[in-house]
mmCIF file of C-alpha atoms in Angstrom:
data_model
loop_
_atom_site.group_PDB
_atom_site.id
_atom_site.type_symbol
_atom_site.label_atom_id
_atom_site.label_comp_id
_atom_site.label_asym_id
_atom_site.label_seq_id
_atom_site.Cartn_x
_atom_site.Cartn_y
_atom_site.Cartn_z
ATOM 1 C CA LYS J 1169 1.901 -27.621 3.682
ATOM 2 C CA ARG J 1170 0.225 -31.352 4.317
ATOM 3 C CA ASP J 1171 -2.717 -29.451 5.321
ATOM 4 C CA VAL J 1172 -4.920 -29.895 1.929
ATOM 5 C CA LYS J 1173 -8.266 -29.758 3.315
ATOM 6 C CA GLY J 1174 -7.518 -27.157 4.961
ATOM 7 C CA LEU J 1175 -8.530 -28.664 7.725
ATOM 8 C CA TYR J 1176 -5.817 -28.476 11.167
ATOM 9 C CA LYS J 1177 -5.922 -24.310 9.628
ATOM 10 C CA LYS J 1178 -10.118 -24.798 10.315
ATOM 11 C CA ALA J 1179 -9.080 -26.637 13.761
ATOM 12 C CA ARG J 1180 -7.232 -24.247 15.541
ATOM 13 C CA GLU J 1181 -9.472 -21.872 14.752
ATOM 14 C CA GLY J 1182 -11.903 -23.012 16.752
ATOM 15 C CA LYS J 1183 -14.088 -23.775 14.047
ATOM 16 C CA ILE J 1184 -13.942 -27.605 14.030
ATOM 17 C CA LYS J 1185 -14.083 -29.225 17.993
ATOM 18 C CA GLY J 1186 -12.295 -32.389 19.466
ATOM 19 C CA PHE J 1187 -10.287 -32.662 16.087
ATOM 20 C CA THR J 1188 -7.144 -34.842 16.790
ATOM 21 C CA GLY J 1189 -3.668 -33.150 17.735
ATOM 22 C CA VAL J 1190 -5.156 -29.957 17.965
ATOM 23 C CA ASP J 1191 -7.838 -30.141 21.100
ATOM 24 C CA GLN J 1192 -8.203 -33.922 21.267
ATOM 25 C CA ALA J 1193 -5.282 -35.566 22.443
ATOM 26 C CA TYR J 1194 -3.705 -38.178 19.818
ATOM 27 C CA GLU J 1195 -3.845 -41.540 21.255
ATOM 28 C CA PRO J 1196 -1.117 -44.305 19.373
ATOM 29 C CA PRO J 1197 -2.170 -47.611 18.290
ATOM 30 C CA SER J 1198 -0.515 -49.639 21.589
ATOM 31 C CA LYS J 1199 0.540 -52.311 18.907
ATOM 32 C CA PRO J 1200 -0.341 -50.950 15.234
ATOM 33 C CA GLU J 1201 -0.251 -53.813 12.573
ATOM 34 C CA LEU J 1202 1.405 -51.423 9.938
ATOM 35 C CA VAL J 1203 3.897 -48.075 10.437
ATOM 36 C CA LEU J 1204 4.648 -46.261 7.732
ATOM 37 C CA LYS J 1205 7.242 -43.915 7.806
ATOM 38 C CA ALA J 1206 6.060 -40.841 5.373
ATOM 39 C CA GLY J 1207 7.872 -38.301 5.939
ATOM 40 C CA GLU J 1208 10.716 -40.778 5.404
ATOM 41 C CA GLN J 1209 9.910 -42.930 2.583
ATOM 42 C CA SER J 1210 8.335 -41.754 -1.029
ATOM 43 C CA VAL J 1211 4.340 -42.287 -1.396
ATOM 44 C CA ASP J 1212 4.700 -45.169 -3.724
ATOM 45 C CA GLU J 1213 7.147 -47.001 -1.326
ATOM 46 C CA CYS J 1214 4.360 -46.183 1.633
ATOM 47 C CA VAL J 1215 1.836 -47.485 -0.575
ATOM 48 C CA GLN J 1216 3.763 -50.916 -1.773
ATOM 49 C CA HIS J 1217 4.550 -51.404 2.456
ATOM 50 C CA ILE J 1218 0.679 -51.476 2.512
ATOM 51 C CA VAL J 1219 -0.034 -53.823 0.139
ATOM 52 C CA ALA J 1220 2.903 -56.079 1.293
ATOM 53 C CA ALA J 1221 1.057 -55.854 4.907
ATOM 54 C CA LEU J 1222 -2.640 -57.070 2.115
ATOM 55 C CA MET J 1223 -0.619 -59.388 0.438
ATOM 56 C CA ALA J 1224 0.394 -61.113 3.941
ATOM 57 C CA ASP J 1225 -2.818 -61.072 5.248
ATOM 58 C CA GLU J 1226 -3.848 -62.398 1.725
ATOM 59 C CA ILE J 1227 -6.159 -59.675 1.280
ATOM 60 C CA VAL J 1228 -4.621 -59.336 -2.313
ATOM 61 C CA PRO J 1229 -3.473 -62.273 -3.821
ATOM 62 C CA GLN J 1230 0.459 -62.837 -4.300
ATOM 63 C CA GLY J 1231 1.842 -61.624 -7.026
ATOM 64 C CA ALA J 1232 -0.802 -59.174 -8.218
ATOM 65 C CA VAL J 1233 0.287 -56.319 -7.863
ATOM 66 C CA SER J 1234 4.167 -55.874 -8.383
ATOM 67 C CA VAL J 1235 3.954 -51.867 -8.350
ATOM 68 C CA VAL J 1236 1.400 -49.603 -8.004
ATOM 69 C CA ARG J 1237 1.654 -47.828 -11.543
ATOM 70 C CA GLU J 1238 0.539 -43.195 -10.266
ATOM 71 C CA LEU J 1239 -0.442 -41.505 -14.090
ATOM 72 C CA PHE J 1240 0.634 -38.313 -11.825
ATOM 73 C CA VAL J 1241 2.865 -36.142 -14.515
ATOM 74 C CA PRO J 1242 6.231 -35.343 -12.989
ATOM 75 C CA SER J 1243 6.642 -31.295 -11.948
ATOM 76 C CA ASP J 1244 8.965 -30.765 -14.693
ATOM 77 C CA LYS J 1245 6.884 -32.360 -17.125
ATOM 78 C CA LYS J 1246 3.144 -30.253 -15.947
ATOM 79 C CA ALA J 1247 3.630 -27.083 -17.711
ATOM 80 C CA ALA J 1248 4.203 -29.664 -20.850
ATOM 81 C CA ALA J 1249 1.745 -31.727 -20.263
ATOM 82 C CA GLN J 1250 -0.996 -28.945 -19.443
ATOM 83 C CA GLN J 1251 0.124 -27.482 -22.903
ATOM 84 C CA GLU J 1252 -0.471 -30.489 -24.474
ATOM 85 C CA ALA J 1253 -4.223 -31.258 -22.013
ATOM 86 C CA GLU J 1254 -5.196 -27.170 -23.688
ATOM 87 C CA ALA J 1255 -4.803 -28.238 -27.420
ATOM 88 C CA LEU J 1256 -7.258 -31.507 -27.075
ATOM 89 C CA PRO J 1257 -10.571 -31.230 -27.538
ATOM 90 C CA ALA J 1258 -12.873 -31.467 -24.572
ATOM 91 C CA VAL J 1259 -15.522 -33.111 -22.836
ATOM 92 C CA GLU J 1260 -18.182 -32.431 -20.319
ATOM 93 C CA ILE J 1261 -17.626 -34.682 -17.339
ATOM 94 C CA THR J 1262 -18.901 -35.192 -13.718
ATOM 95 C CA LYS J 1263 -18.237 -34.770 -10.445
ATOM 96 C CA LEU J 1264 -18.019 -38.962 -10.515
ATOM 97 C CA ASP J 1265 -15.589 -38.967 -13.828
ATOM 98 C CA LEU J 1266 -13.609 -36.859 -11.887
ATOM 99 C CA GLN J 1267 -13.098 -39.453 -8.506
ATOM 100 C CA TRP J 1268 -12.073 -41.909 -11.146
ATOM 101 C CA THR J 1269 -9.608 -39.785 -13.142
ATOM 102 C CA GLN J 1270 -8.820 -39.740 -9.451
ATOM 103 C CA VAL J 1271 -8.489 -43.165 -8.946
ATOM 104 C CA LEU J 1272 -6.677 -44.276 -12.341
ATOM 105 C CA ALA J 1273 -4.475 -41.609 -11.621
ATOM 106 C CA GLU J 1274 -3.249 -42.584 -8.279
ATOM 107 C CA GLY J 1275 -3.028 -46.351 -9.107
ATOM 108 C CA TRP J 1276 -5.750 -47.787 -7.527
ATOM 109 C CA ALA J 1277 -6.785 -49.520 -10.686
ATOM 110 C CA THR J 1278 -3.872 -50.791 -11.245
ATOM 111 C CA PRO J 1279 -3.060 -52.642 -13.794
ATOM 112 C CA LEU J 1280 -5.137 -50.031 -15.536
ATOM 113 C CA SER J 1281 -3.470 -47.075 -17.191
ATOM 114 C CA GLY J 1282 -6.172 -45.169 -18.108
ATOM 115 C CA PHE J 1283 -10.348 -45.631 -18.835
ATOM 116 C CA MET J 1284 -11.268 -49.238 -20.004
ATOM 117 C CA ARG J 1285 -11.278 -49.872 -24.193
ATOM 118 C CA GLU J 1286 -14.429 -51.960 -25.409
ATOM 119 C CA ARG J 1287 -12.014 -55.003 -25.140
ATOM 120 C CA GLU J 1288 -11.152 -54.536 -21.453
ATOM 121 C CA TYR J 1289 -14.686 -53.387 -20.937
ATOM 122 C CA LEU J 1290 -16.247 -56.678 -22.413
ATOM 123 C CA GLN J 1291 -13.473 -58.510 -20.109
ATOM 124 C CA SER J 1292 -14.835 -57.579 -16.700
ATOM 125 C CA GLN J 1293 -18.780 -57.525 -17.515
ATOM 126 C CA HIS J 1294 -18.193 -61.592 -18.877
ATOM 127 C CA PHE J 1295 -15.195 -62.842 -17.096
ATOM 128 C CA GLY J 1296 -14.874 -60.486 -13.959
ATOM 129 C CA CYS J 1297 -11.025 -59.980 -14.785
ATOM 130 C CA LEU J 1298 -8.866 -58.517 -17.389
ATOM 131 C CA LEU J 1299 -7.240 -61.592 -19.140
ATOM 132 C CA ASP J 1300 -4.521 -60.035 -21.287
ATOM 133 C CA VAL J 1301 -2.845 -57.385 -18.469
ATOM 134 C CA ASP J 1302 1.238 -58.180 -18.073
ATOM 135 C CA THR J 1303 0.814 -58.748 -14.807
ATOM 136 C CA SER J 1304 4.247 -59.296 -11.929
ATOM 137 C CA ASP J 1305 2.847 -63.622 -12.121
ATOM 138 C CA LYS J 1306 3.153 -63.785 -15.963
ATOM 139 C CA SER J 1307 0.143 -64.969 -15.156
ATOM 140 C CA GLY J 1308 -1.983 -62.965 -17.910
ATOM 141 C CA VAL J 1309 -5.162 -62.550 -15.752
ATOM 142 C CA THR J 1310 -6.057 -59.848 -13.584
ATOM 143 C CA ASN J 1311 -9.294 -59.670 -11.059
ATOM 144 C CA GLN J 1312 -11.389 -56.886 -12.397
ATOM 145 C CA SER J 1313 -14.943 -57.031 -11.926
ATOM 146 C CA VAL J 1314 -16.129 -53.497 -11.595
ATOM 147 C CA PRO J 1315 -15.798 -51.948 -15.467
ATOM 148 C CA ILE J 1316 -13.882 -47.958 -15.371
ATOM 149 C CA VAL J 1317 -15.856 -46.162 -17.798
ATOM 150 C CA LEU J 1318 -16.035 -43.020 -19.017
ATOM 151 C CA PRO J 1319 -19.059 -42.388 -20.400
ATOM 152 C CA ILE J 1320 -20.036 -40.063 -23.632
ATOM 153 C CA LYS J 1321 -22.206 -38.844 -25.633
ATOM 154 C CA THR J 1322 -21.939 -37.202 -28.349
#
């Protein structure tokens, strides 16, 4: 169920040697900095624990992120979303573009909810941040120096 890439299957078949948990013993850390209960908590709850730990260590500024915004379509609305998507114009994208789409979908570029428009792109280039986004600390400023855009040729 959780072997998305099929690595455990390959390890059990002997195609991958030295695989932790299959033919090599798992060595739990003696003093882990963070423990996630992935089987008991939702993905969002686990992500929030990680973000809280990063804020506690001052890696992520306090108040920079209140909720990570995942952009996945709920499973009960997936069929309707696919039907809608099939009716939209299509564009060719590269593997890199697809990877950035995944970054957005998983919430790693919060507060962005899609690729940057011109206004957001120019703010990131000129100021190294987005100036007019809704942030948890109500400052309206979010660090975003890396432009996340989808180049389209016409």
